Each structure stands twice: as structure tokens, then as C-alpha cells.
Amino acid sequence: MDRNLGNNFYKIPKVSLEAAEEYKDKLNLLIEKVNNKLFSRDDLTYLIGDNPINKMYNNHENHANFMYNSFKLNDKKFVYSTITWVYRTYSNHGFSYDYFLVELSAWMEAVEETLADKKAEEINKVYSWMIDHHHEFIRESKIIEPAELETENKFSALYKEFLKCLLQGKHKYCIITAQQEVETKEDMLLFFEEVIRPTMYKIGNLWEEGEISTAEEHLASSIVSRIISSLYSKFISLEHDKGKAVISAIANEYHEIGSRIVADSLEMAGWDVEHLGADTPTADLIDFINKESPFLIGLSAALPFNVDNLIKTIKIIKSRNDLKDIKILVGGKIFNDNPELWKKTGADDWAKNGKEAAEIAELWWKKRCNEYV
Ligand code: B12
């Protein structure tokens, strides 16, 4: 996917912070205007296929948040990978390619009607750039396949079998298999990485390709959550020999399985862990951290449009004298897809999985313990 990043196609116009912030302030109004413009079109059925109108509204909300994040981050790979993902996924789900042209023009009109002239001009340069490259985005979205995670050879048969049973909703079989495969804590970490993560990524790809429904994806998530709980109960212990760690997905982030795996991996490594799960409101998260005084916090984000939430959360923590020494680790799919991105977040480090998170945390802990001897 990096093969084209140097050519003109990727010269994305830059947007000033002021213009980005005005876009964000007017986000709800912009979304409403774009929704209305699209809703009033006679060719709506052609544009969005058989999809419920809410799927389009949901896309407009995600789009606006993504655009704001991309103005702030100014990261080519981030913009490129997200736009090609949108083209691929929505066309697989029955939206016509012309929908994007119509939608992008509607955003331009709404921006022009709503933002101050100079700021509208800056933002609309980006929309013009997207419209100008519409055909390239179609082409690229067809060439690039959603990435598959490779499993170590000795797990590939188990992975295939597990995926098949998960898709068939055989939850008892999946849970019993996991119980049988996992005898030690180390087995559990391997099972997370070599079976659960690739399986869930494959489930995501199948959904993206329109091969499975949202219901089937929900079923798989639900079974996997049960499995993680059942494995956890095998190794639960009241003992811990390291400090406190708070792990959470950030506000608006509903993907929590990855952060749960990280939480359990740290707990198995001797940490005293609080896992807050999905979508923790920023102010509540800060209050919680304030109350618990953890040694480290781990923040999870899977989606491109949630990166700015994560950056803002870290900024608040690092700006407070009483919290600024807490170590911050970030992770989640968006960082695995863009391994340099974490450097723009203000975090102390990132990790690609639970095992790596435990290794980094251990180094931090040892360093802190040495400082106090
Ligand atoms: C299950 C799922 C959901 C479930 C989540 C249920 C749950 N209880 O968590 C639900 C239904 C809520 C959901 C919703 C949506 N989803 Co979804 N979802 C998935 C799916 C299939 C699996 C996620 C998962 O569990 N992965 C397995 C875990 C183990 O992997 P992981 O999250 O990467 O975590 C590992 C590392 O990243 C790291 N890590 C994670 N967190 C942290 C934290 C720290 C501190 C550290 C150090 C490391 C770390 O360690 C973990 C363990 O190895 C993914 C596909 C995928 N490729 O991930 C899509 C996916 C992420 N979803 C996607 C989308 C688009 C959505 C929606 C926008 C759909 C919609 N239109 O409504 C919404 C967004 C809602 C929101 N605001 O968050 C897209 C994102 C596309 C993109 N551009 O990136 C994906 C990639 C599907 C796809 N292939 O298109 N989803």
C-alpha cells in the first residue's frame, strides 16, 4: 500500500488548526445539512442501494469525525488507508460509487454555507482533492485487499477450525476448544494472539466484503468475549506483585476485546489491573485515574476517527502535575495499521499486542523500582 505514497495523488492540501476547529465546532450542523441534501435526492435508492437510510447517516457522522482527525493529524497513510477502506466497504455493501461524488459535493456546499470564507476555502481544497481523485480511489480500493493476519504454522489448523465454528455460532464447541488448548498462562497469551486476534480480523474482513452480516459479526464477538472470560477464570488470583494499571478504550470507541486482552495479559504478568471496557467518557476516565493513581494507563483505539479523542485525553493527563508521571501506553487496530502514528499522540509508547504491552510495562516498572532503591 505504500507504493504510491510519493506521487502527486498523495499531495493532500493542508488545513490550519483554526479551520479544523471551526469544522469541528460546526460538525453537527454540517452533518445535518449533508443528511438533508442527500435525503432530498430523487436518486437516493440508486446511490445507497437497499441499505437503510441510517447507514448513510452513520457514514456522514463517521466521515465528519474522520475528516477532522485527518486535518489535525496530517498523515498521508492514515487518510489514504481510510478513504480506500470506505470506498471498498460501502461499495461491497451496495452503495454506488457515484454516492461518494454526490456526498463529497454536498460536504463542499455545506462547508461553504456554514464556515467563514477563508476557512471554508481551506477545507474545500481537501474536498476538491478527494473529488479530483475519485477514480483513483475506486481503482485503489479494488486493488488493495483487506490485510489478513498470519498465524504461526502450528496454529493454522486450529485457527481455521475455530473460525468455521465461530461463524456457525457453535459457542459451546468454541469455548470447550479454548479450554482444552489453554493449559498455562503462556498458552492463553498465544491463543489470544494466534487464534482470537486473526479470527476476529478475518471476521471483520468478511463483514467488510459483505460476506457476513452485522448479526454474524456480533455473534462472533459475543462468543469470543465469553471465551476470554472463561480462560481468565482459569488463572484468576488475588495476588499481584506489580503496580496498578488502568486499561480502557477511549470515548466513542466500542471495540473492547483488544483492550480486554491487554488487561488480562498485564494481570497475568502480575499487575493489579482495572479494565474499564468500551467508550469511557474522557472526564470520567480522568476522575477515575485521579482516584486510583495507577502506575500506568493503557488507552485503546481501533478507529481512525477516534485518534483525536485519544490525543486530547493524553494531553489532559500530561498537563496535570498530579497525573503527568503516570506512564501512558497506547494501542489498537489503528496503531497496528499505522505504526508511526502513536508518536503523534503524546503517549510514552505503544504496543501491538498484550504480550508486548506486558514487556514494555515490565521495563517501566523495573526502572521505577530501581529509582527508589
Ligand atoms: C468486533 C468488531 C466490532 C464490535 C466490537 C464488539 C466488542 N465487544 O469489542 C462492534 C459491533 C461494537 C463494532 C462496531 C463498529 N465497527 Co467494528 N469491528 C469488529 C472487528 C470484527 C473485531 C475487533 C476485535 O475484536 N479484534 C480483535 C482484537 C484482539 O484485536 P485488536 O482490537 O486489534 O487488539 C489487539 C491490538 O490492537 C492491541 N491493542 C488493542 N487495544 C490496545 C490497548 C493498548 C493500551 C495496547 C498497548 C494494545 C492494544 O492488542 C490487542 C490484542 O492483540 C473488527 C475487525 C478487526 N480487524 O479488528 C471490526 C472493525 C474494527 N470495525 C470497523 C467498523 C467500521 C466499525 C463501525 C464503524 C461499524 C459501523 N458502521 O457501525 C462500528 C464503530 C463503533 C465505534 N464507535 O467504535 C472496521 C474499522 C475500519 C477502519 N477504517 O479501520 C473494522 C476493521 C472492520 C472492517 N474490516 O472493516 N465492531
XYZ file of C-alpha atoms and ligand atoms in Angstrom:
464
model
C 0.000 0.000 0.000
C 2.966 2.346 0.307
C 3.839 2.002 -3.332
C 2.225 5.264 -4.433
C 2.618 7.437 -1.389
C 5.250 9.669 -3.042
C 3.361 10.791 -6.150
C 1.012 13.736 -6.744
C -2.043 11.748 -5.830
C -0.943 11.995 -2.213
C -0.282 15.726 -2.046
C -3.195 16.347 0.283
C -3.862 20.067 0.924
C -3.034 21.113 4.488
C -5.658 22.633 6.782
C -4.879 25.140 9.544
C -5.760 24.374 13.141
C -8.300 27.243 13.170
C -10.131 25.880 10.125
C -10.103 22.340 11.581
C -11.519 23.588 14.894
C -14.299 25.561 13.203
C -15.195 22.466 11.181
C -15.351 20.521 14.477
C -17.452 23.219 16.212
C -19.984 23.145 13.368
C -19.877 19.381 12.936
C -23.498 18.688 13.899
C -24.837 21.406 11.645
C -22.686 20.200 8.746
C -23.860 16.609 9.215
C -27.494 17.717 9.338
C -27.108 19.719 6.135
C -25.412 16.854 4.291
C -28.073 14.398 5.516
C -30.831 16.712 4.258
C -29.176 17.303 0.913
C -28.831 13.580 0.298
C -32.281 12.717 1.664
C -33.977 15.113 -0.740
C -32.476 13.497 -3.840
C -34.676 11.550 -6.232
C -31.880 9.110 -6.988
C -31.250 8.140 -3.347
C -32.129 4.485 -3.943
C -29.621 4.322 -6.772
C -26.978 5.965 -4.572
C -27.325 3.858 -1.420
C -28.897 0.659 -2.757
C -31.113 -1.337 -0.399
C -29.352 -0.028 2.687
C -31.370 1.582 5.473
C -31.034 5.368 5.440
C -29.407 5.221 8.875
C -26.375 3.523 7.384
C -25.836 6.610 5.243
C -26.415 8.973 8.194
C -23.979 6.917 10.246
C -21.407 7.220 7.480
C -21.827 11.011 7.416
C -21.172 11.203 11.130
C -18.102 8.976 10.842
C -16.943 10.897 7.785
C -17.059 14.264 9.568
C -15.133 12.902 12.543
C -12.606 11.246 10.258
C -12.081 14.466 8.271
C -11.471 16.409 11.476
C -8.938 13.792 12.598
C -7.202 13.879 9.227
C -6.965 17.712 9.261
C -5.358 17.510 12.688
C -3.021 14.582 12.035
C -1.896 15.492 8.530
C -0.812 11.906 7.894
C -0.947 10.638 4.295
C -1.100 6.961 5.092
C -3.914 7.498 7.583
C -6.006 9.426 5.023
C -5.243 7.079 2.180
C -5.963 3.841 4.017
C -9.230 5.156 5.459
C -10.624 6.536 2.196
C -9.826 3.349 0.288
C -11.428 1.352 3.123
C -14.613 3.479 2.876
C -14.835 3.054 -0.911
C -14.276 -0.691 -0.690
C -16.610 -1.386 2.221
C -19.552 0.800 1.212
C -19.482 -0.403 -2.392
C -19.350 -4.005 -1.140
C -22.433 -3.191 0.923
C -24.404 -1.890 -2.062
C -23.616 1.844 -2.187
C -22.844 3.085 -5.702
C -19.514 4.800 -6.386
C -21.481 7.874 -7.510
C -22.713 8.204 -3.925
C -19.218 9.366 -2.948
C -19.158 12.100 -5.594
C -22.609 13.311 -4.571
C -21.761 13.131 -0.885
C -18.436 14.961 -1.274
C -20.128 17.741 -3.278
C -22.775 18.018 -0.544
C -19.993 18.421 2.064
C -18.449 21.182 -0.039
C -21.761 23.031 -0.254
C -22.432 22.610 3.457
C -18.930 23.832 4.342
C -19.342 26.856 2.099
C -22.737 27.690 3.624
C -21.575 27.213 7.234
C -17.914 28.153 7.766
C -16.206 31.540 7.485
C -14.962 32.200 3.928
C -11.228 31.606 4.328
C -11.693 28.532 6.484
C -14.281 27.116 4.090
C -11.829 27.641 1.257
C -9.088 25.679 3.064
C -11.389 22.779 3.912
C -12.895 22.683 0.451
C -9.454 22.324 -1.122
C -9.317 18.929 0.587
C -12.803 18.015 -0.651
C -11.848 19.104 -4.207
C -8.735 16.964 -3.942
C -10.907 13.983 -2.933
C -13.341 14.578 -5.792
C -10.488 15.001 -8.309
C -9.068 11.641 -7.251
C -12.382 9.782 -7.090
C -11.419 7.390 -9.889
C -8.041 6.675 -8.350
C -9.713 5.866 -5.044
C -12.062 3.457 -6.812
C -9.135 1.807 -8.549
C -7.015 1.591 -5.408
C -9.891 0.282 -3.294
C -10.280 -2.598 -5.750
C -6.585 -3.443 -5.830
C -6.000 -3.426 -2.099
C -7.291 -6.425 -0.256
C -8.094 -6.131 3.453
C -4.997 -7.348 5.280
C -5.037 -10.871 6.712
C -3.107 -11.653 9.869
C -0.791 -14.586 9.570
C -0.880 -17.294 12.199
C 2.118 -19.336 13.214
C 2.125 -22.595 11.287
C 1.330 -24.816 14.232
C -1.843 -22.809 14.899
C -3.170 -22.629 11.360
C -5.371 -25.754 11.547
C -6.788 -24.633 14.900
C -7.395 -21.130 13.532
C -9.321 -22.467 10.533
C -11.428 -24.793 12.645
C -12.098 -22.104 15.245
C -13.131 -19.589 12.572
C -15.507 -22.109 10.995
C -17.183 -22.898 14.310
C -17.387 -19.247 15.284
C -19.130 -18.438 12.010
C -21.552 -21.291 12.610
C -22.251 -19.921 16.073
C -21.116 -23.142 17.798
C -20.325 -21.340 21.007
C -20.061 -24.424 23.223
C -17.609 -26.056 20.838
C -15.516 -22.861 20.662
C -15.425 -22.468 24.449
C -14.539 -26.129 25.042
C -11.808 -25.966 22.370
C -10.299 -22.881 24.013
C -10.431 -24.570 27.429
C -8.663 -27.647 26.061
C -5.973 -25.756 24.169
C -5.068 -23.479 27.044
C -3.294 -25.159 29.965
C -0.974 -22.375 31.103
C -0.953 -18.576 31.159
C 1.540 -18.645 28.281
C -0.861 -20.819 26.246
C -3.567 -18.257 26.907
C -1.475 -15.376 25.544
C -0.623 -17.453 22.477
C -4.281 -18.373 21.998
C -5.195 -14.669 22.106
C -2.589 -13.741 19.505
C -2.537 -16.759 17.230
C -6.210 -17.704 17.246
C -8.524 -14.986 18.602
C -6.968 -11.916 17.024
C -6.558 -13.350 13.490
C -10.042 -14.850 13.703
C -11.613 -11.518 14.642
C -9.655 -9.712 11.920
C -10.923 -12.290 9.422
C -14.484 -11.801 10.722
C -14.004 -8.046 10.132
C -12.752 -8.671 6.591
C -15.719 -10.930 5.811
C -18.090 -8.213 7.073
C -16.227 -5.595 5.039
C -16.547 -7.771 1.914
C -20.267 -8.169 2.506
C -19.834 -11.936 3.069
C -21.287 -11.969 6.587
C -23.888 -9.786 8.250
C -23.529 -7.492 11.232
C -25.508 -10.071 13.238
C -22.969 -12.796 12.439
C -20.125 -10.455 13.380
C -21.912 -9.660 16.686
C -22.333 -13.379 17.365
C -18.601 -13.970 16.871
C -17.745 -11.048 19.214
C -20.123 -12.355 21.834
C -18.646 -15.879 21.730
C -15.095 -14.530 21.883
C -15.981 -12.389 24.910
C -17.312 -15.484 26.672
C -14.130 -17.370 25.827
C -11.875 -14.638 27.196
C -13.876 -14.634 30.446
C -13.786 -18.403 30.715
C -9.996 -18.516 30.204
C -9.490 -15.701 32.682
C -11.329 -17.638 35.368
C -8.784 -20.485 34.985
C -5.929 -18.295 36.169
C -7.573 -15.721 38.416
C -5.540 -14.873 41.514
C -5.793 -12.361 44.347
C -2.011 -11.880 44.283
C -0.128 -9.249 42.338
C 3.475 -8.117 42.568
C 3.426 -5.007 40.405
C 1.611 -1.678 40.445
C -1.838 -0.641 39.353
C -2.747 -0.404 35.669
C -5.943 1.099 34.240
C -6.865 -0.077 30.753
C -9.676 1.465 28.757
C -10.979 2.134 25.301
C -11.348 5.866 24.802
C -14.572 7.819 24.319
C -16.632 6.707 21.301
C -14.561 3.545 20.898
C -16.794 0.459 21.144
C -14.099 -2.077 20.321
C -13.136 -3.529 23.682
C -11.954 -7.080 23.031
C -8.388 -5.933 22.282
C -8.161 -3.823 25.440
C -9.576 -6.733 27.450
C -6.809 -8.985 26.111
C -4.227 -6.378 27.066
C -5.762 -6.066 30.552
C -5.695 -9.845 31.086
C -2.142 -10.091 29.713
C -0.970 -7.489 32.238
C -2.839 -9.159 35.056
C -1.218 -12.492 34.232
C 2.140 -10.686 34.407
C 1.443 -9.596 37.986
C -0.244 -6.207 37.559
C -3.211 -5.009 39.590
C -5.498 -4.189 36.664
C -8.747 -2.252 36.301
C -10.336 -2.771 32.872
C -12.962 -0.150 32.057
C -14.045 -1.575 28.701
C -15.545 0.439 25.852
C -16.335 4.120 25.307
C -15.245 5.649 28.617
C -16.130 9.365 28.660
C -12.934 11.415 28.932
C -13.907 13.379 32.055
C -14.933 10.189 33.883
C -11.721 8.461 32.862
C -9.654 11.349 34.222
C -11.629 11.314 37.513
C -11.103 7.586 37.785
C -7.366 7.868 37.206
C -7.213 10.682 39.720
C -8.878 8.482 42.298
C -6.932 5.291 41.584
C -3.453 6.801 40.982
C -2.278 3.986 38.709
C 1.339 3.463 37.701
C 0.261 3.167 34.090
C -2.723 3.571 31.852
C -3.360 1.821 28.581
C -5.624 3.546 26.066
C -7.170 1.679 23.176
C -8.446 2.985 19.826
C -9.362 0.933 16.786
C -10.950 3.555 14.578
C -9.407 6.384 12.547
C -11.975 8.906 13.748
C -11.151 8.325 17.430
C -7.458 9.216 17.358
C -8.063 12.849 18.243
C -10.112 11.819 21.302
C -7.136 9.802 22.423
C -4.705 12.687 21.808
C -6.916 15.082 23.782
C -7.196 12.618 26.672
C -3.413 12.246 26.840
C -2.941 15.998 26.642
C -5.171 16.485 29.687
C -3.301 13.831 31.680
C 0.140 15.145 30.740
C -0.850 18.735 31.528
C -1.796 17.907 35.130
C 1.003 17.988 37.698
C -0.628 15.279 39.775
C -1.077 12.910 36.800
C 1.775 13.664 34.422
C 4.106 10.947 35.763
C 1.654 8.156 35.007
C 3.038 6.105 32.150
C 0.776 6.019 29.112
C 0.730 3.142 26.669
C -1.476 3.220 23.572
C -2.600 0.517 21.181
C -5.392 -0.777 18.990
C -6.002 -1.533 15.348
C -5.404 1.993 14.051
C -1.898 1.931 15.561
C -1.148 -1.548 14.253
C -2.150 -0.348 10.782
C -0.072 2.865 11.106
C 2.892 2.013 13.339
C 4.300 5.574 13.326
C 1.009 7.173 14.348
C 1.441 6.718 18.093
C 4.294 9.262 18.008
C 1.725 11.979 17.318
C -0.341 11.069 20.381
C 1.895 12.223 23.238
C 1.913 8.693 24.738
C 5.076 7.212 26.252
C 4.966 4.175 23.977
C 2.697 1.818 22.063
C 2.424 -1.943 21.844
C 0.957 -4.117 19.137
C -0.477 -6.779 21.444
C -0.917 -7.917 25.037
C 2.425 -9.701 25.220
C 4.348 -6.670 24.028
C 2.323 -4.415 26.355
C 3.370 -6.586 29.326
C 7.017 -6.440 28.237
C 7.051 -2.641 27.992
C 5.182 -2.267 31.279
C 7.713 -4.563 32.953
C 10.631 -2.403 31.749
C 8.932 0.755 33.062
C 8.205 -0.931 36.376
C 11.798 -2.150 36.823
C 13.107 1.317 36.019
C 10.753 2.895 38.555
C 11.712 0.306 41.236
C 15.427 0.979 40.602
C 14.845 4.719 41.011
C 13.544 4.055 44.525
C 16.353 1.787 45.852
C -15.993 -6.974 16.771
C -15.975 -5.697 15.996
C -16.909 -4.704 16.337
C -17.811 -4.817 17.567
C -16.955 -4.674 18.850
C -17.524 -5.501 19.990
C -16.634 -5.510 21.175
N -17.233 -6.012 22.253
O -15.471 -5.121 21.205
C -18.829 -3.644 17.326
C -20.121 -4.209 16.761
C -19.160 -2.775 18.537
C -18.158 -2.843 16.206
C -18.582 -1.586 15.818
C -18.050 -0.893 14.750
N -17.074 -1.305 13.914
Co -16.006 -2.876 14.220
N -15.009 -4.446 14.201
C -15.030 -5.512 14.965
C -13.959 -6.497 14.485
C -14.625 -7.546 13.590
C -13.153 -7.214 15.537
C -12.498 -6.310 16.611
C -11.696 -7.198 17.509
O -12.208 -7.683 18.493
N -10.445 -7.528 17.114
C -9.609 -8.490 17.845
C -8.668 -7.796 18.807
C -7.962 -8.836 19.649
O -7.711 -7.080 18.025
P -7.377 -5.553 18.314
O -8.596 -4.819 18.661
O -6.549 -5.048 17.198
O -6.486 -5.610 19.653
C -5.126 -6.035 19.688
C -4.131 -4.912 19.372
O -4.638 -3.901 18.555
C -3.654 -4.423 20.692
N -4.434 -3.436 21.443
C -5.735 -3.147 21.424
N -6.034 -2.218 22.347
C -4.904 -1.906 22.968
C -4.634 -1.023 24.029
C -3.337 -0.899 24.490
C -3.049 0.033 25.622
C -2.284 -1.653 23.893
C -0.894 -1.482 24.382
C -2.540 -2.526 22.843
C -3.847 -2.660 22.400
O -3.661 -5.618 21.462
C -4.844 -6.380 21.147
C -4.579 -7.823 21.420
O -3.657 -8.332 20.499
C -13.019 -5.531 13.696
C -12.111 -6.192 12.685
C -10.654 -6.012 13.053
N -9.787 -6.136 12.091
O -10.298 -5.730 14.179
C -14.044 -4.531 13.126
C -13.578 -3.144 12.709
C -12.509 -2.607 13.645
N -14.807 -2.358 12.843
C -14.968 -1.500 11.912
C -16.047 -0.585 11.822
C -16.108 0.260 10.576
C -16.990 -0.473 12.837
C -18.147 0.540 12.879
C -17.800 1.964 12.447
C -19.270 -0.058 12.026
C -20.495 0.819 11.957
N -20.689 1.433 10.821
O -21.221 0.907 12.898
C -18.557 0.470 14.383
C -17.830 1.535 15.214
C -18.364 1.710 16.582
C -17.457 2.587 17.429
N -17.750 3.869 17.521
O -16.480 2.116 17.987
C -13.830 -1.545 10.905
C -12.875 -0.358 11.039
C -12.407 0.082 9.661
C -11.327 1.083 9.670
N -11.431 2.058 8.844
O -10.371 0.939 10.365
C -13.207 -2.961 11.187
C -11.708 -3.047 10.919
C -13.969 -3.992 10.302
C -13.517 -3.969 8.870
N -12.643 -4.868 8.439
O -13.965 -3.155 8.115
N -17.121 -3.539 15.652
